[in-house]
Each structure stands twice: as C-alpha cells, then as structure tokens.
Coordinates of N, CA, C and O in Angstrom, one line a residue:
H1 N 11.4 -31.7 -12.3 CA 12.1 -30.3 -11.3 C 10.9 -29.1 -11.2 O 10.2 -29.2 -12.0
Y2 N 11.2 -29.0 -10.0 CA 10.0 -28.1 -9.6 C 9.9 -26.5 -10.0 O 11.7 -26.1 -10.0
F3 N 9.6 -25.6 -10.1 CA 9.3 -24.2 -10.2 C 9.4 -23.9 -9.0 O 8.2 -23.5 -8.0
I4 N 10.3 -22.3 -8.9 CA 10.5 -21.7 -7.8 C 9.5 -20.5 -8.1 O 9.9 -19.8 -9.0
Q5 N 8.8 -20.3 -7.2 CA 7.8 -18.8 -7.5 C 8.1 -18.3 -6.2 O 8.1 -18.6 -5.2
S6 N 8.7 -17.2 -6.4 CA 9.2 -16.0 -5.3 C 8.9 -14.5 -5.5 O 8.7 -14.3 -6.7
N7 N 8.4 -14.0 -4.3 CA 8.5 -12.7 -4.3 C 8.7 -12.3 -3.0 O 8.5 -13.4 -2.2
L8 N 8.8 -11.1 -2.6 CA 8.6 -10.6 -0.9 C 7.3 -11.0 -0.2 O 7.7 -11.6 1.2
R9 N 6.3 -11.5 -0.8 CA 5.4 -11.4 -0.2 C 4.6 -12.8 0.1 O 3.9 -13.7 1.2
S10 N 5.7 -14.0 -0.9 CA 5.1 -15.1 -0.8 C 6.2 -16.1 -1.3 O 6.9 -15.5 -2.2
M11 N 6.2 -17.5 -1.2 CA 7.2 -18.1 -1.7 C 6.6 -19.6 -1.8 O 6.2 -20.2 -1.2
E12 N 7.0 -20.3 -3.0 CA 6.9 -21.7 -2.7 C 8.1 -22.5 -3.8 O 8.6 -22.0 -4.8
G13 N 8.2 -23.7 -3.1 CA 9.0 -24.4 -4.1 C 9.5 -25.6 -3.0 O 9.2 -25.5 -2.4
P14 N 10.7 -26.3 -3.8 CA 11.1 -27.8 -3.1 C 12.2 -27.1 -1.9 O 13.1 -26.2 -2.4
L15 N 12.5 -27.6 -1.2 CA 13.5 -27.8 0.1 C 13.7 -29.2 0.6 O 12.6 -29.8 0.5
S16 N 14.7 -29.6 1.0 CA 14.9 -30.7 1.7 C 14.9 -30.3 3.1 O 15.6 -29.4 3.8
K17 N 14.4 -31.2 3.9 CA 13.9 -30.9 5.6 C 14.4 -32.3 6.1 O 14.2 -33.1 5.7
W18 N 15.4 -31.7 7.2 CA 15.7 -32.8 7.9 C 14.8 -33.4 8.7 O 14.3 -32.7 9.6
T19 N 14.8 -35.0 8.8 CA 13.5 -35.5 9.2 C 14.2 -36.1 10.7 O 13.4 -36.1 12.0
N20 N 14.9 -37.0 10.6 CA 15.4 -37.5 11.7 C 16.5 -38.3 11.4 O 17.1 -38.5 9.9
M21 N 17.5 -39.0 12.2 CA 18.8 -40.1 11.6 C 18.5 -41.1 10.7 O 19.3 -41.7 9.7
M22 N 17.3 -41.5 10.9 CA 17.1 -42.7 10.5 C 16.8 -42.2 8.6 O 17.3 -43.3 7.6
K23 N 15.8 -41.4 8.6 CA 15.7 -40.9 7.3 C 16.6 -40.0 6.4 O 16.1 -39.5 5.5
G24 N 17.1 -38.8 7.5 CA 17.4 -38.2 6.8 C 17.3 -36.7 6.2 O 15.9 -36.5 6.7
W25 N 17.6 -36.4 5.2 CA 16.9 -35.5 4.5 C 16.0 -35.7 3.8 O 16.0 -36.6 2.6
Q26 N 14.7 -35.3 3.5 CA 13.4 -35.7 2.7 C 13.2 -34.6 2.1 O 13.2 -33.3 2.1
L27 N 13.1 -34.5 0.7 CA 12.6 -33.7 -0.6 C 11.2 -33.4 -0.1 O 10.4 -34.0 0.0
R28 N 10.6 -32.0 0.4 CA 9.5 -31.4 0.3 C 9.1 -30.4 -0.4 O 10.3 -29.7 -1.0
F29 N 7.7 -30.4 -0.5 CA 7.4 -28.9 -1.2 C 6.9 -27.6 -0.5 O 6.0 -28.4 0.1
F30 N 7.6 -26.6 -0.3 CA 6.8 -25.8 0.7 C 6.4 -24.4 0.2 O 6.5 -24.1 -1.0
V31 N 5.3 -24.1 0.8 CA 4.5 -22.9 0.5 C 4.5 -22.1 1.6 O 4.1 -22.5 2.4
L32 N 5.1 -20.7 1.6 CA 4.9 -20.2 2.6 C 3.2 -19.1 2.3 O 3.7 -18.3 1.3
D33 N 2.9 -18.9 3.5 CA 1.5 -18.5 3.4 C 1.6 -17.4 4.2 O 1.6 -17.7 5.6
E34 N 1.7 -16.3 3.6 CA 1.7 -14.9 4.5 C 0.8 -14.7 5.2 O 1.1 -13.6 6.3
H35 N -0.5 -14.7 5.1 CA -1.6 -14.6 5.8 C -1.8 -15.2 7.0 O -2.1 -14.6 7.9
T36 N -1.4 -16.3 7.3 CA -1.6 -17.4 8.5 C -0.1 -17.4 9.2 O 0.0 -17.7 10.0
L37 N 0.7 -16.7 8.4 CA 2.2 -17.1 9.3 C 2.7 -18.2 9.3 O 3.1 -18.6 10.4
C38 N 2.4 -19.3 7.9 CA 2.8 -20.6 8.3 C 3.4 -20.9 7.2 O 3.8 -20.4 6.0
L39 N 4.5 -21.7 7.2 CA 5.4 -22.6 6.1 C 4.8 -24.1 6.2 O 4.5 -25.1 6.8
N40 N 3.9 -24.1 4.9 CA 3.1 -25.6 4.7 C 4.0 -26.5 4.0 O 4.7 -25.6 2.9
Y41 N 4.1 -27.8 4.0 CA 4.8 -28.2 3.3 C 4.3 -29.5 3.0 O 3.4 -30.1 3.4
Y42 N 4.4 -30.6 1.9 CA 3.8 -31.2 1.2 C 4.7 -32.3 0.5 O 6.0 -32.0 0.3
T43 N 4.5 -33.6 0.5 CA 5.3 -34.4 -0.1 C 5.7 -34.5 -1.3 O 6.6 -34.8 -2.2
S44 N 4.6 -33.8 -2.4 CA 4.7 -33.4 -3.7 C 4.1 -32.0 -4.3 O 2.9 -32.0 -3.6
K45 N 4.3 -31.7 -5.6 CA 4.0 -30.7 -6.2 C 2.1 -31.0 -6.4 O 1.6 -30.0 -6.2
E46 N 2.1 -32.7 -6.7 CA 0.7 -32.7 -7.0 C -0.4 -32.4 -5.7 O -1.5 -32.3 -5.6
K47 N 0.4 -33.1 -4.8 CA -0.6 -32.7 -3.1 C -0.7 -31.4 -2.6 O -1.5 -31.2 -1.8
V48 N 0.4 -30.1 -3.1 CA 0.2 -28.9 -3.2 C -1.2 -28.7 -3.4 O -2.2 -27.8 -3.5
R49 N -1.5 -29.1 -4.9 CA -2.8 -28.6 -6.0 C -4.0 -29.2 -5.2 O -4.9 -28.7 -5.1
K50 N -3.7 -30.6 -4.3 CA -5.1 -31.4 -3.7 C -4.7 -30.7 -2.3 O -5.9 -31.3 -1.6
D51 N -3.9 -29.7 -1.7 CA -4.1 -29.2 -0.6 C -3.7 -30.6 0.5 O -4.5 -30.2 1.6
I52 N -3.0 -31.6 0.4 CA -2.6 -32.4 1.3 C -1.8 -32.5 2.0 O -0.3 -32.5 1.4
K53 N -1.4 -31.6 2.6 CA -0.4 -31.0 3.8 C 0.4 -32.5 4.3 O -0.5 -33.4 5.2
R54 N 1.8 -32.3 4.6 CA 2.4 -33.4 5.2 C 2.4 -32.7 6.8 O 2.3 -33.3 7.6
G55 N 2.9 -31.2 6.9 CA 2.8 -30.4 7.9 C 2.6 -28.8 8.0 O 2.7 -28.4 6.4
K56 N 2.9 -28.2 8.9 CA 2.8 -26.9 8.9 C 3.9 -26.3 10.0 O 3.8 -27.0 10.8
I57 N 4.4 -25.2 10.1 CA 5.3 -24.6 10.9 C 4.7 -23.3 11.2 O 4.7 -22.5 10.1
F58 N 4.3 -23.3 12.4 CA 3.9 -21.6 12.6 C 5.0 -21.0 12.9 O 5.8 -21.2 13.6
L59 N 4.8 -19.8 12.2 CA 6.1 -18.9 12.1 C 6.0 -17.7 13.1 O 7.1 -16.8 13.4
K60 N 4.9 -17.4 13.4 CA 4.8 -16.4 14.5 C 6.2 -16.6 15.7 O 6.1 -17.3 16.4
G61 N 7.2 -15.4 15.5 CA 7.9 -15.5 16.8 C 9.3 -16.6 16.3 O 10.2 -16.3 16.8
A62 N 9.3 -16.7 15.1 CA 10.2 -17.6 14.7 C 11.6 -16.9 14.6 O 11.5 -15.7 14.0
I63 N 12.6 -17.6 14.4 CA 13.7 -17.1 14.3 C 14.5 -17.7 13.3 O 15.0 -18.9 13.2
I64 N 15.0 -17.3 12.1 CA 15.8 -17.3 11.0 C 17.2 -18.0 11.1 O 18.1 -16.9 11.2
G65 N 17.9 -19.2 11.0 CA 19.5 -18.9 11.6 C 19.9 -19.7 10.1 O 19.5 -20.4 9.1
I66 N 21.4 -19.2 9.6 CA 22.0 -19.0 8.3 C 23.3 -20.0 8.8 O 23.6 -19.4 9.9
D67 N 23.2 -21.2 8.3 CA 24.4 -22.2 8.4 C 25.7 -21.5 7.8 O 25.8 -21.5 6.5
D68 N 26.7 -20.9 8.7 CA 27.9 -20.6 7.8 C 28.7 -21.7 7.1 O 29.6 -21.5 6.2
T69 N 28.7 -22.9 7.9 CA 29.3 -24.0 7.0 C 28.9 -24.6 5.8 O 29.8 -25.1 5.1
D70 N 27.9 -24.1 5.7 CA 27.1 -24.6 4.3 C 26.8 -23.6 3.8 O 25.5 -22.7 4.3
D71 N 26.4 -23.4 2.4 CA 26.1 -22.3 1.6 C 24.4 -22.6 1.2 O 23.8 -21.6 0.9
S72 N 23.7 -23.6 1.6 CA 22.7 -23.9 1.2 C 22.0 -24.4 2.5 O 20.4 -24.6 2.0
T73 N 22.1 -24.3 3.6 CA 21.2 -24.9 4.9 C 21.4 -23.9 5.9 O 21.2 -22.6 5.4
F74 N 19.3 -23.9 6.1 CA 19.5 -23.1 7.1 C 18.2 -23.5 8.3 O 17.6 -25.0 8.1
T75 N 18.4 -22.6 9.4 CA 17.2 -23.1 10.3 C 16.2 -22.4 10.5 O 16.2 -20.8 10.2
I76 N 14.9 -22.6 11.1 CA 13.6 -21.8 11.4 C 13.6 -22.6 13.0 O 13.3 -23.5 13.0
S77 N 14.0 -21.7 14.2 CA 13.9 -21.6 15.2 C 12.5 -21.2 15.9 O 12.3 -20.1 15.5
V78 N 11.6 -21.9 16.0 CA 10.4 -21.2 17.4 C 9.9 -22.1 17.7 O 9.6 -23.6 18.2
E79 N 9.3 -22.0 19.0 CA 8.6 -22.2 20.6 C 9.4 -23.5 20.7 O 9.1 -24.5 21.1
G80 N 11.0 -23.4 20.8 CA 11.8 -24.3 21.2 C 11.9 -25.6 20.3 O 12.5 -26.3 20.9
K81 N 11.4 -25.2 19.0 CA 12.1 -26.5 18.4 C 12.9 -25.9 17.1 O 12.5 -24.7 16.6
T82 N 13.6 -26.5 16.7 CA 14.4 -26.3 15.8 C 14.5 -27.3 14.4 O 14.6 -28.0 14.0
F83 N 13.7 -26.4 13.1 CA 13.4 -27.2 11.7 C 15.3 -27.0 10.8 O 15.2 -25.9 10.9
H84 N 15.7 -27.9 10.4 CA 16.8 -27.7 9.2 C 16.3 -28.0 8.1 O 15.6 -28.5 7.4
F85 N 16.6 -26.9 7.1 CA 16.7 -27.1 5.7 C 18.0 -27.0 5.2 O 18.6 -26.4 5.5
R86 N 17.5 -27.8 3.4 CA 18.4 -27.5 2.7 C 18.2 -27.1 1.4 O 16.8 -27.7 1.1
A87 N 18.2 -25.9 0.8 CA 18.0 -25.4 -0.7 C 19.1 -25.9 -1.7 O 20.2 -26.8 -1.3
A88 N 18.6 -25.6 -2.8 CA 19.1 -26.3 -4.3 C 20.9 -25.8 -3.9 O 21.8 -26.2 -4.4
D89 N 20.7 -24.2 -3.3 CA 22.3 -23.5 -3.5 C 22.0 -22.4 -2.5 O 20.8 -22.4 -1.9
G90 N 23.3 -21.8 -2.5 CA 23.4 -20.4 -1.7 C 22.1 -19.4 -2.1 O 21.6 -18.5 -1.4
E91 N 22.0 -19.2 -3.7 CA 21.2 -18.5 -4.1 C 19.9 -18.6 -3.7 O 18.9 -17.7 -3.1
D92 N 19.3 -20.0 -3.6 CA 17.7 -20.6 -3.3 C 18.0 -19.9 -1.9 O 17.0 -19.8 -1.3
R93 N 18.9 -20.7 -1.1 CA 18.7 -20.5 0.6 C 18.2 -18.9 0.7 O 17.6 -18.6 1.5
D94 N 19.1 -18.2 0.4 CA 19.2 -16.8 0.6 C 17.6 -16.4 0.4 O 17.1 -15.1 1.0
R95 N 17.2 -16.5 -0.7 CA 15.7 -16.3 -1.6 C 14.7 -16.6 -0.1 O 13.5 -15.9 0.0
W96 N 15.0 -18.1 0.0 CA 13.9 -18.7 1.4 C 14.1 -17.5 2.6 O 13.0 -17.6 3.2
A97 N 15.1 -17.7 2.9 CA 15.4 -16.8 4.0 C 14.9 -15.6 4.3 O 14.3 -14.8 5.3
H98 N 15.5 -14.6 2.9 CA 15.0 -13.2 2.8 C 13.2 -13.3 2.8 O 12.6 -12.2 3.5
S99 N 12.8 -14.1 2.2 CA 11.1 -14.1 2.2 C 10.5 -14.6 3.5 O 9.6 -13.9 3.8
L100 N 11.2 -15.5 4.5 CA 10.6 -15.9 5.8 C 11.1 -14.5 6.5 O 10.0 -14.2 7.4
E101 N 11.8 -14.2 6.7 CA 12.1 -13.0 7.6 C 11.3 -11.8 7.1 O 10.7 -11.3 7.9
E102 N 10.9 -11.5 5.9 CA 10.0 -10.2 5.6 C 8.5 -10.9 6.0 O 7.9 -10.1 6.5
T103 N 8.2 -12.1 6.1 CA 6.9 -12.4 6.3 C 6.6 -12.4 7.6 O 5.8 -11.8 8.5
I104 N 7.7 -12.7 8.4 CA 7.9 -13.0 10.0 C 7.9 -11.8 10.6 O 6.8 -11.0 11.6
Y105 N 8.5 -10.7 10.2 CA 8.7 -9.3 10.9 C 7.8 -8.3 10.2 O 7.9 -7.1 10.6
R106 N 7.2 -8.3 9.0 CA 6.1 -7.5 8.9 C 5.5 -7.3 9.8 O 4.3 -8.5 10.1
P107 N 4.9 -6.6 9.9 CA 3.4 -6.1 10.5 C 2.4 -6.6 10.2 O 2.0 -6.6 9.1
P108 N 1.5 -7.0 11.3 CA 0.0 -7.9 10.7 C -0.5 -7.4 9.8 O -1.2 -7.5 9.0
T109 N -0.7 -5.9 10.1 CA -1.4 -4.9 9.1 C -0.8 -4.6 7.8 O -1.6 -4.7 6.9
L110 N 0.3 -5.2 7.3 CA 0.8 -4.8 6.3 C 1.0 -6.1 5.3 O 1.3 -6.0 4.5
H111 N 0.1 -7.3 5.7 CA 0.1 -8.5 5.3 C -0.8 -8.6 4.4 O -1.0 -9.4 3.6
H112 N -1.7 -7.6 4.0 CA -2.9 -7.6 3.4 C -2.8 -6.8 1.8 O -3.6 -7.3 1.0
S113 N -2.8 -5.7 2.3 CA -2.7 -4.5 1.2 C -1.9 -4.0 0.8 O -1.0 -3.0 2.0
E114 N -1.7 -3.4 -0.5 CA -0.6 -2.2 -0.6 C -1.3 -0.6 -0.2 O -0.1 -0.2 0.2
N115 N -2.4 -0.8 0.1 CA -2.5 0.7 0.8 C -3.0 0.3 2.4 O -3.4 1.7 2.7
S116 N -2.4 -0.2 2.8 CA -2.5 -0.7 4.4 C -1.9 0.9 5.2 O -2.4 1.1 6.3
P117 N -1.1 1.1 4.6 CA 0.1 2.3 5.4 C -1.3 3.8 5.9 O -1.4 4.2 6.9
R118 N -2.1 3.9 4.7 CA -2.9 4.7 4.7 C -4.2 4.4 5.8 O -4.8 5.2 6.3
H119 N -4.1 3.2 5.4 CA -5.5 2.7 6.2 C -4.8 2.6 7.8 O -6.1 2.6 8.7
N120 N -3.8 2.2 7.9 CA -3.5 2.1 9.7 C -3.4 3.3 10.2 O -3.6 3.1 11.2
I121 N -3.2 4.3 9.5 CA -3.4 5.8 10.0 C -4.5 6.3 10.5 O -5.1 6.6 11.6
N122 N -5.4 5.9 9.4 CA -7.2 6.4 9.8 C -7.7 5.2 10.9 O -8.2 5.8 11.9
D123 N -7.2 3.9 10.9 CA -7.5 3.3 12.0 C -7.0 3.6 13.4 O -7.5 3.5 14.4
L124 N -5.8 4.2 13.3 CA -4.5 4.3 14.7 C -5.8 5.7 15.4 O -6.1 5.6 16.5
Q125 N -6.0 6.6 14.4 CA -6.9 7.9 14.5 C -8.2 7.4 15.3 O -8.6 7.9 16.7
R126 N -9.0 6.5 14.9 CA -10.2 5.6 15.4 C -10.1 5.6 16.6 O -10.8 5.8 17.7
K127 N -8.9 4.8 16.7 CA -8.7 4.0 17.8 C -8.5 4.6 19.1 O -8.7 4.3 20.4
L128 N -7.2 5.7 18.6 CA -7.3 6.7 19.4 C -8.4 7.4 20.1 O -8.2 7.7 21.3
A129 N -9.1 7.9 19.2 CA -10.5 8.6 19.8 C -11.1 7.7 20.7 O -11.8 8.0 21.7
E130 N -11.6 6.5 20.1 CA -12.1 5.5 21.4 C -11.3 5.2 22.6 O -12.0 5.5 23.6
V131 N -10.0 5.5 22.0 CA -9.5 5.1 23.6 C -9.7 6.3 24.7 O -9.7 6.5 25.5
N132 N -9.4 7.9 24.2 CA -9.6 8.8 24.6 C -11.1 9.0 25.4 O -11.4 9.4 26.4
G133 N -12.1 8.2 24.7 CA -13.5 8.1 25.2 C -13.6 7.1 26.5 O -14.3 7.6 27.5
Y134 N -13.0 6.2 26.3 CA -12.8 5.3 27.5 C -12.1 6.2 28.6 O -12.3 6.0 29.8
L135 N -11.4 6.7 28.4 CA -10.3 7.4 29.4 C -11.2 8.6 30.0 O -11.0 8.7 31.4
S136 N -11.9 9.1 29.4 CA -13.3 10.3 30.3 C -13.8 9.6 30.6 O -14.0 10.0 32.0
L137 N -14.6 8.6 30.4 CA -15.5 7.7 31.2 C -14.9 7.4 32.4 O -15.6 7.2 33.8
L138 N -13.8 6.8 32.2 CA -13.2 6.1 33.6 C -12.8 7.2 34.5 O -12.7 7.1 35.6
E139 N -12.3 8.6 34.0 CA -11.5 9.7 34.4 C -13.3 10.3 35.5 O -13.2 10.5 36.6
E140 N -14.1 10.1 34.5 CA -15.9 10.7 35.5 C -15.9 9.5 36.4 O -16.2 9.7 37.6
S141 N -15.8 8.3 35.8 CA -16.1 7.2 37.3 C -15.2 7.2 37.9 O -15.5 7.1 39.5
M142 N -14.0 7.3 38.0 CA -13.0 7.4 39.2 C -13.5 8.7 39.7 O -13.4 9.1 41.5
S143 N -13.7 9.9 39.7 CA -14.2 11.2 40.5 C -15.3 10.8 41.0 O -15.4 11.2 42.2
G144 N -16.1 9.9 40.5 CA -17.3 9.8 41.0 C -17.1 8.9 42.8 O -17.7 8.8 43.5
M145 N -16.2 7.7 42.1 CA -15.7 6.8 43.3 C -15.1 8.0 44.2 O -15.2 7.3 45.4
V146 N -14.1 8.6 44.0 CA -13.4 9.2 45.1 C -14.4 10.2 45.9 O -14.0 10.3 47.1
Q147 N -15.4 10.7 45.2 CA -16.0 11.7 45.9 C -17.0 10.6 46.9 O -17.3 10.9 48.1
Q148 N -17.5 9.4 46.3 CA -18.1 8.3 47.6 C -17.1 8.0 48.3 O -17.7 7.9 49.6
V149 N -16.1 7.7 48.5 CA -14.9 7.4 49.0 C -14.8 8.1 50.2 O -14.9 8.3 51.6
S150 N -14.6 9.4 49.5 CA -14.7 10.7 50.8 C -15.8 11.1 51.5 O -15.4 10.9 52.9
I151 N -17.0 10.6 51.2 CA -18.1 10.9 52.0 C -18.5 9.7 53.1 O -18.5 10.0 54.2
Y152 N -18.1 8.5 52.5 CA -17.6 7.5 53.3 C -16.5 7.8 54.6 O -17.3 7.3 55.8
L153 N -15.6 8.0 54.1 CA -14.3 8.3 55.1 C -15.0 9.3 56.4 O -14.9 9.1 57.5
L154 N -15.6 10.4 55.7 CA -16.3 11.4 56.6 C -17.4 10.8 57.8 O -17.3 11.2 58.6
L155 N -18.2 10.2 56.8 CA -19.2 9.2 58.1 C -18.6 8.5 58.9 O -19.0 8.7 60.3
I156 N -17.7 7.9 58.5 CA -16.7 6.8 59.3 C -16.2 7.8 60.5 O -16.4 7.2 61.5
S157 N -15.8 8.9 60.1 CA -14.5 9.6 61.4 C -15.5 10.5 61.9 O -15.3 10.2 63.4
S158 N -16.6 10.7 61.4 CA -17.8 11.6 62.3 C -18.5 10.5 62.8 O -18.6 10.9 64.5
N159 N -18.7 9.2 62.8 CA -19.2 8.3 63.7 C -18.3 7.9 64.7 O -18.6 7.8 65.8
F160 N -17.0 7.6 64.2 CA -15.9 7.4 65.5 C -15.9 8.5 66.5 O -15.9 8.1 67.5
T161 N -15.9 9.9 66.1 CA -15.8 10.9 66.5 C -17.0 10.8 67.8 O -16.7 11.0 68.9
K162 N -18.2 10.6 67.3 CA -19.2 10.4 68.2 C -18.9 9.2 69.2 O -19.2 9.6 70.6
Q163 N -18.5 8.2 69.2 CA -18.4 7.3 69.7 C -17.5 7.5 70.6 O -17.5 7.0 71.8
F164 N -16.6 8.2 69.9 CA -15.3 8.7 71.0 C -15.5 9.6 72.5 O -15.5 9.4 73.5
Q165 N -16.5 10.6 71.8 CA -17.0 11.3 72.9 C -18.1 10.7 74.0 O -17.6 10.7 75.1
L166 N -18.7 9.8 73.2 CA -19.9 9.1 74.1 C -19.0 8.4 75.4 O -19.1 8.2 76.5
L167 N -17.7 7.7 74.7 CA -16.9 7.0 76.0 C -16.1 8.2 76.7 O -15.8 7.5 78.1
L168 N -16.0 9.6 76.3 CA -15.2 10.2 77.3 C -16.0 10.5 78.2 O -15.9 11.2 79.7
Y169 N -17.6 10.7 78.1 CA -18.5 11.1 78.9 C -19.1 10.1 80.1 O -19.4 10.3 81.2
C170 N -18.4 8.7 79.5 CA -19.1 7.8 80.6 C -17.9 7.8 81.7 O -17.5 7.9 81.8

C-alpha cells in the first residue's frame, strides 16, 4: 500500500490513469512538483526514488475537472489534451484536486517562500522605479525626436517655399 503525502504545496501518492481502450486504467505513482508546475508520474514508488519517470504533465494553464457521476475521478485538461484520473475514494480525489488547483492558480512568486509577499512588494517597488527611469529616458528621447522632426519639417517647408517662389518667377 502506498503512503499519501499531502499538503497545499505538494502531494504525492497513487492514482490510476486512463491510458487507452486496450490497457484501460493503470496504477501510477504521482508527484506534484510545485516549482516546475509539473505532475510527474512513475510506474512504482521504487522508480520515484530512482527518479525514473514514466511521464509528466505540464500544469501551466491546466483546468481541473470533477466528474459528478463518480466520486473518485477527475480530469486535467491542458494544451488541448485531457487526462483522466481515478483516486482511491472521493476524499482522496478532493485532496488531489485541491492541491493541483492551489499549485496551478498560485502566483509564481508564491511558489518558493513563506516570506514572498513582503519580498514581492519590495521587488515591485524596485521594478516600478526601474520602469519610471525608462519612462523618463523614453520621454527625453521622444522630446528630442519631436524637435528633430520639427526642424526637418521646417527645412522641407522652407525649401518647398523657395522652390515654389522660383517657379512663380519663371
């Protein structure tokens, strides 16, 4: 029997994965990796220890679906593909669905540290100052360009006026 390790930040344990009509449901051992936003799966717990993956599902932008007709199944839909899973029971399915959703929908900066919200404000303030600096440079550059275009237009119009006057005198 497999041990299910779970919290809001990561989860691992057995699930059955629908493979195809020939093989049907296959028991796999899954490890939710919140840092890479992947659900890795293995054919056994031993292969988890050796890190011999059977496959992985990239979770960025994924949608978790709950099947109302069965209390133990759920789906992950991502990039046009839908993966079907069956947990041991409804409670296990709900734990998996909740952990997956928490991982998928958590902002990326919150994946790494409990202190991230404070760091995020400092990072945001630093980025805002940087953006303001670039905005000032852009405004200066645009001002210089506007002056150059104005001078160019004056020269062209002055040149045009001279040429027009020459035509009138001829």
